[in-house]
PDB file of C-alpha atoms in Angstrom:
ATOM      1  CA  MET A   9      29.489 153.225 155.801  1.00  0.00           C
ATOM      2  CA  ASP A  10      26.607 151.672 157.699  1.00  0.00           C
ATOM      3  CA  THR A  11      28.718 148.994 159.413  1.00  0.00           C
ATOM      4  CA  ASP A  12      26.035 147.841 161.843  1.00  0.00           C
ATOM      5  CA  LEU A  13      23.457 147.568 159.001  1.00  0.00           C
ATOM      6  CA  ASP A  14      20.715 149.493 160.842  1.00  0.00           C
ATOM      7  CA  HIS A  15      20.177 151.888 157.880  1.00  0.00           C
ATOM      8  CA  GLN A  16      21.340 154.827 160.026  1.00  0.00           C
ATOM      9  CA  PHE A  17      24.719 156.578 159.859  1.00  0.00           C
ATOM     10  CA  THR A  18      25.729 157.242 163.463  1.00  0.00           C
ATOM     11  CA  ASP A  19      28.883 157.380 165.601  1.00  0.00           C
ATOM     12  CA  ASP A  20      28.517 153.604 166.065  1.00  0.00           C
ATOM     13  CA  ASP A  21      29.385 153.084 162.387  1.00  0.00           C
ATOM     14  CA  TYR A  22      33.130 152.668 162.057  1.00  0.00           C
ATOM     15  CA  LEU A  23      35.563 150.075 160.755  1.00  0.00           C
ATOM     16  CA  ALA A  24      38.680 150.970 162.700  1.00  0.00           C
ATOM     17  CA  TYR A  25      38.821 148.138 165.215  1.00  0.00           C
ATOM     18  CA  GLU A  26      35.647 146.174 164.663  1.00  0.00           C
ATOM     19  CA  TYR A  27      36.807 144.297 161.554  1.00  0.00           C
ATOM     20  CA  HIS A  28      40.060 142.902 160.226  1.00  0.00           C
ATOM     21  CA  LEU A  29      40.240 143.923 156.571  1.00  0.00           C
ATOM     22  CA  TYR A  30      42.543 142.502 153.876  1.00  0.00           C
ATOM     23  CA  CYS A  31      43.230 143.314 150.228  1.00  0.00           C
ATOM     24  CA  LEU A  32      45.036 141.160 147.657  1.00  0.00           C
ATOM     25  CA  THR A  33      47.459 143.146 145.506  1.00  0.00           C
ATOM     26  CA  SER A  34      49.648 142.313 142.531  1.00  0.00           C
ATOM     27  CA  GLY A  35      51.665 143.940 139.788  1.00  0.00           C
ATOM     28  CA  ASN A  36      48.461 143.850 137.733  1.00  0.00           C
ATOM     29  CA  SER A  37      47.009 146.525 140.045  1.00  0.00           C
ATOM     30  CA  PHE A  38      48.214 149.644 138.239  1.00  0.00           C
ATOM     31  CA  SER A  39      47.151 153.118 137.228  1.00  0.00           C
ATOM     32  CA  CYS A  40      43.790 153.831 138.880  1.00  0.00           C
ATOM     33  CA  GLY A  41      43.947 150.278 140.286  1.00  0.00           C
ATOM     34  CA  ASN A  42      46.890 151.536 142.334  1.00  0.00           C
ATOM     35  CA  LEU A  43      44.662 154.068 144.090  1.00  0.00           C
ATOM     36  CA  VAL A  44      42.664 151.676 146.292  1.00  0.00           C
ATOM     37  CA  PRO A  45      45.675 149.782 147.710  1.00  0.00           C
ATOM     38  CA  TRP A  46      47.403 153.122 148.308  1.00  0.00           C
ATOM     39  CA  ILE A  47      44.397 154.459 150.243  1.00  0.00           C
ATOM     40  CA  PHE A  48      44.178 151.201 152.194  1.00  0.00           C
ATOM     41  CA  LYS A  49      47.891 151.318 153.044  1.00  0.00           C
ATOM     42  CA  THR A  50      47.783 154.921 154.236  1.00  0.00           C
ATOM     43  CA  SER A  51      44.642 154.297 156.306  1.00  0.00           C
ATOM     44  CA  GLY A  52      46.371 151.714 158.474  1.00  0.00           C
ATOM     45  CA  LEU A  53      43.064 149.820 158.642  1.00  0.00           C
ATOM     46  CA  VAL A  54      43.633 147.266 155.867  1.00  0.00           C
ATOM     47  CA  THR A  55      46.376 144.639 155.573  1.00  0.00           C
ATOM     48  CA  LEU A  56      47.719 144.295 152.022  1.00  0.00           C
ATOM     49  CA  ILE A  57      48.624 140.758 150.972  1.00  0.00           C
ATOM     50  CA  GLY A  58      50.371 139.891 147.702  1.00  0.00           C
ATOM     51  CA  ASP A  59      52.951 141.686 145.614  1.00  0.00           C
ATOM     52  CA  THR A  60      53.870 145.334 145.037  1.00  0.00           C
ATOM     53  CA  THR A  61      51.272 147.008 142.852  1.00  0.00           C
ATOM     54  CA  GLY A  62      52.175 148.012 139.316  1.00  0.00           C
ATOM     55  CA  GLY A  63      52.225 151.708 140.178  1.00  0.00           C
ATOM     56  CA  GLY A  64      50.785 154.679 138.407  1.00  0.00           C
ATOM     57  CA  SER A  65      49.831 157.936 140.002  1.00  0.00           C
ATOM     58  CA  CYS A  66      47.946 159.946 137.402  1.00  0.00           C
ATOM     59  CA  VAL A  67      44.339 160.823 137.915  1.00  0.00           C
ATOM     60  CA  VAL A  68      42.066 159.878 135.001  1.00  0.00           C
ATOM     61  CA  GLN A  69      40.835 162.884 133.034  1.00  0.00           C
ATOM     62  CA  ASN A  70      37.601 162.739 131.031  1.00  0.00           C
ATOM     63  CA  MET A  71      37.675 164.585 127.722  1.00  0.00           C
ATOM     64  CA  THR A  72      35.296 165.262 124.856  1.00  0.00           C
ATOM     65  CA  THR A  73      36.052 165.952 121.205  1.00  0.00           C
ATOM     66  CA  ALA A  74      34.362 168.719 119.203  1.00  0.00           C
ATOM     67  CA  TRP A  75      32.141 166.000 117.658  1.00  0.00           C
ATOM     68  CA  GLY A  76      30.909 164.848 121.073  1.00  0.00           C
ATOM     69  CA  SER A  77      32.961 161.667 121.413  1.00  0.00           C
ATOM     70  CA  THR A  78      34.142 161.066 124.962  1.00  0.00           C
ATOM     71  CA  PHE A  79      37.305 159.353 126.130  1.00  0.00           C
ATOM     72  CA  GLN A  80      39.551 159.065 129.152  1.00  0.00           C
ATOM     73  CA  THR A  81      43.273 159.661 129.413  1.00  0.00           C
ATOM     74  CA  SER A  82      45.875 160.078 132.124  1.00  0.00           C
ATOM     75  CA  GLY A  83      45.530 163.563 133.533  1.00  0.00           C
ATOM     76  CA  TYR A  84      48.137 166.016 134.748  1.00  0.00           C
ATOM     77  CA  SER A  85      47.243 165.569 138.448  1.00  0.00           C
ATOM     78  CA  ARG A  86      49.221 163.024 140.462  1.00  0.00           C
ATOM     79  CA  LEU A  87      48.501 161.178 143.660  1.00  0.00           C
ATOM     80  CA  ALA A  88      51.157 161.972 146.240  1.00  0.00           C
ATOM     81  CA  PHE A  89      51.828 161.864 149.958  1.00  0.00           C
ATOM     82  CA  LEU A  90      53.862 164.059 152.275  1.00  0.00           C
ATOM     83  CA  LYS A  91      56.726 162.531 154.253  1.00  0.00           C
ATOM     84  CA  ASN A  92      59.374 164.474 156.189  1.00  0.00           C
ATOM     85  CA  GLY A  93      58.459 167.676 154.377  1.00  0.00           C
ATOM     86  CA  SER A  94      58.786 166.203 150.865  1.00  0.00           C
ATOM     87  CA  TYR A  95      56.122 165.051 148.421  1.00  0.00           C
ATOM     88  CA  TYR A  96      56.357 161.553 146.928  1.00  0.00           C
ATOM     89  CA  ASP A  97      54.066 160.216 144.233  1.00  0.00           C
ATOM     90  CA  VAL A  98      52.788 156.648 144.329  1.00  0.00           C
ATOM     91  CA  ASP A  99      54.085 155.851 140.846  1.00  0.00           C
ATOM     92  CA  GLN A 100      56.480 153.198 142.160  1.00  0.00           C
ATOM     93  CA  GLY A 101      53.584 151.095 143.480  1.00  0.00           C
ATOM     94  CA  VAL A 102      52.457 150.103 146.945  1.00  0.00           C
ATOM     95  CA  GLU A 103      54.325 147.453 148.911  1.00  0.00           C
ATOM     96  CA  PRO A 104      52.165 144.824 150.625  1.00  0.00           C
ATOM     97  CA  ASP A 105      52.313 144.113 154.342  1.00  0.00           C
ATOM     98  CA  VAL A 106      52.518 140.374 153.628  1.00  0.00           C
ATOM     99  CA  VAL A 107      54.308 139.202 150.474  1.00  0.00           C
ATOM    100  CA  LEU A 108      53.038 136.268 148.399  1.00  0.00           C
ATOM    101  CA  THR A 109      55.945 134.803 146.457  1.00  0.00           C
ATOM    102  CA  ARG A 110      54.036 132.333 144.294  1.00  0.00           C
ATOM    103  CA  LEU A 111      51.214 133.078 141.876  1.00  0.00           C
ATOM    104  CA  GLU A 112      49.385 129.941 143.011  1.00  0.00           C
ATOM    105  CA  SER A 113      49.059 131.450 146.498  1.00  0.00           C
ATOM    106  CA  TYR A 114      46.471 133.932 145.217  1.00  0.00           C
ATOM    107  CA  TYR A 115      44.122 131.060 144.413  1.00  0.00           C
ATOM    108  CA  ASP A 116      44.883 128.794 147.366  1.00  0.00           C
ATOM    109  CA  ARG A 117      42.059 129.569 149.777  1.00  0.00           C
ATOM    110  CA  GLU A 118      43.461 127.356 152.543  1.00  0.00           C
ATOM    111  CA  ARG A 119      46.887 129.029 152.316  1.00  0.00           C
ATOM    112  CA  LEU A 120      45.357 132.523 152.350  1.00  0.00           C
ATOM    113  CA  THR A 121      43.226 131.552 155.347  1.00  0.00           C
ATOM    114  CA  SER A 122      46.260 130.288 157.235  1.00  0.00           C
ATOM    115  CA  ILE A 123      48.194 133.490 156.430  1.00  0.00           C
ATOM    116  CA  ILE A 124      45.318 135.666 157.646  1.00  0.00           C
ATOM    117  CA  ASN A 125      44.753 133.566 160.774  1.00  0.00           C
ATOM    118  CA  ALA A 126      48.456 133.862 161.641  1.00  0.00           C
ATOM    119  CA  LEU A 127      48.144 137.667 161.492  1.00  0.00           C
ATOM    120  CA  ASP A 128      45.321 137.897 164.049  1.00  0.00           C
TER     121      ASP A 128
END
């Protein structure tokens, strides 16, 4: 990612400590929508705010019928991580770093701003 916007990809382009990144999550984030929060959580670079995601760990598989129609379905591959020598899939969802207990909080810009400012 060209973080300094100079149209060059160099060693100066990194997100690790230059930006504070946040992602809103909810139970409506499921299936492939579970992938991004999971990657963010494992990176340690993004703070998740909201509720535990809806889960889902299958990778989408593209298929074609004999007549040429295409469709997508859940594939046989699963997203998983290794912890203490055992593999765990992410089917149970991803827990946020900061929990929002009320649905209204997702749409309350002032409240979200105060939560984020308290984290820095």
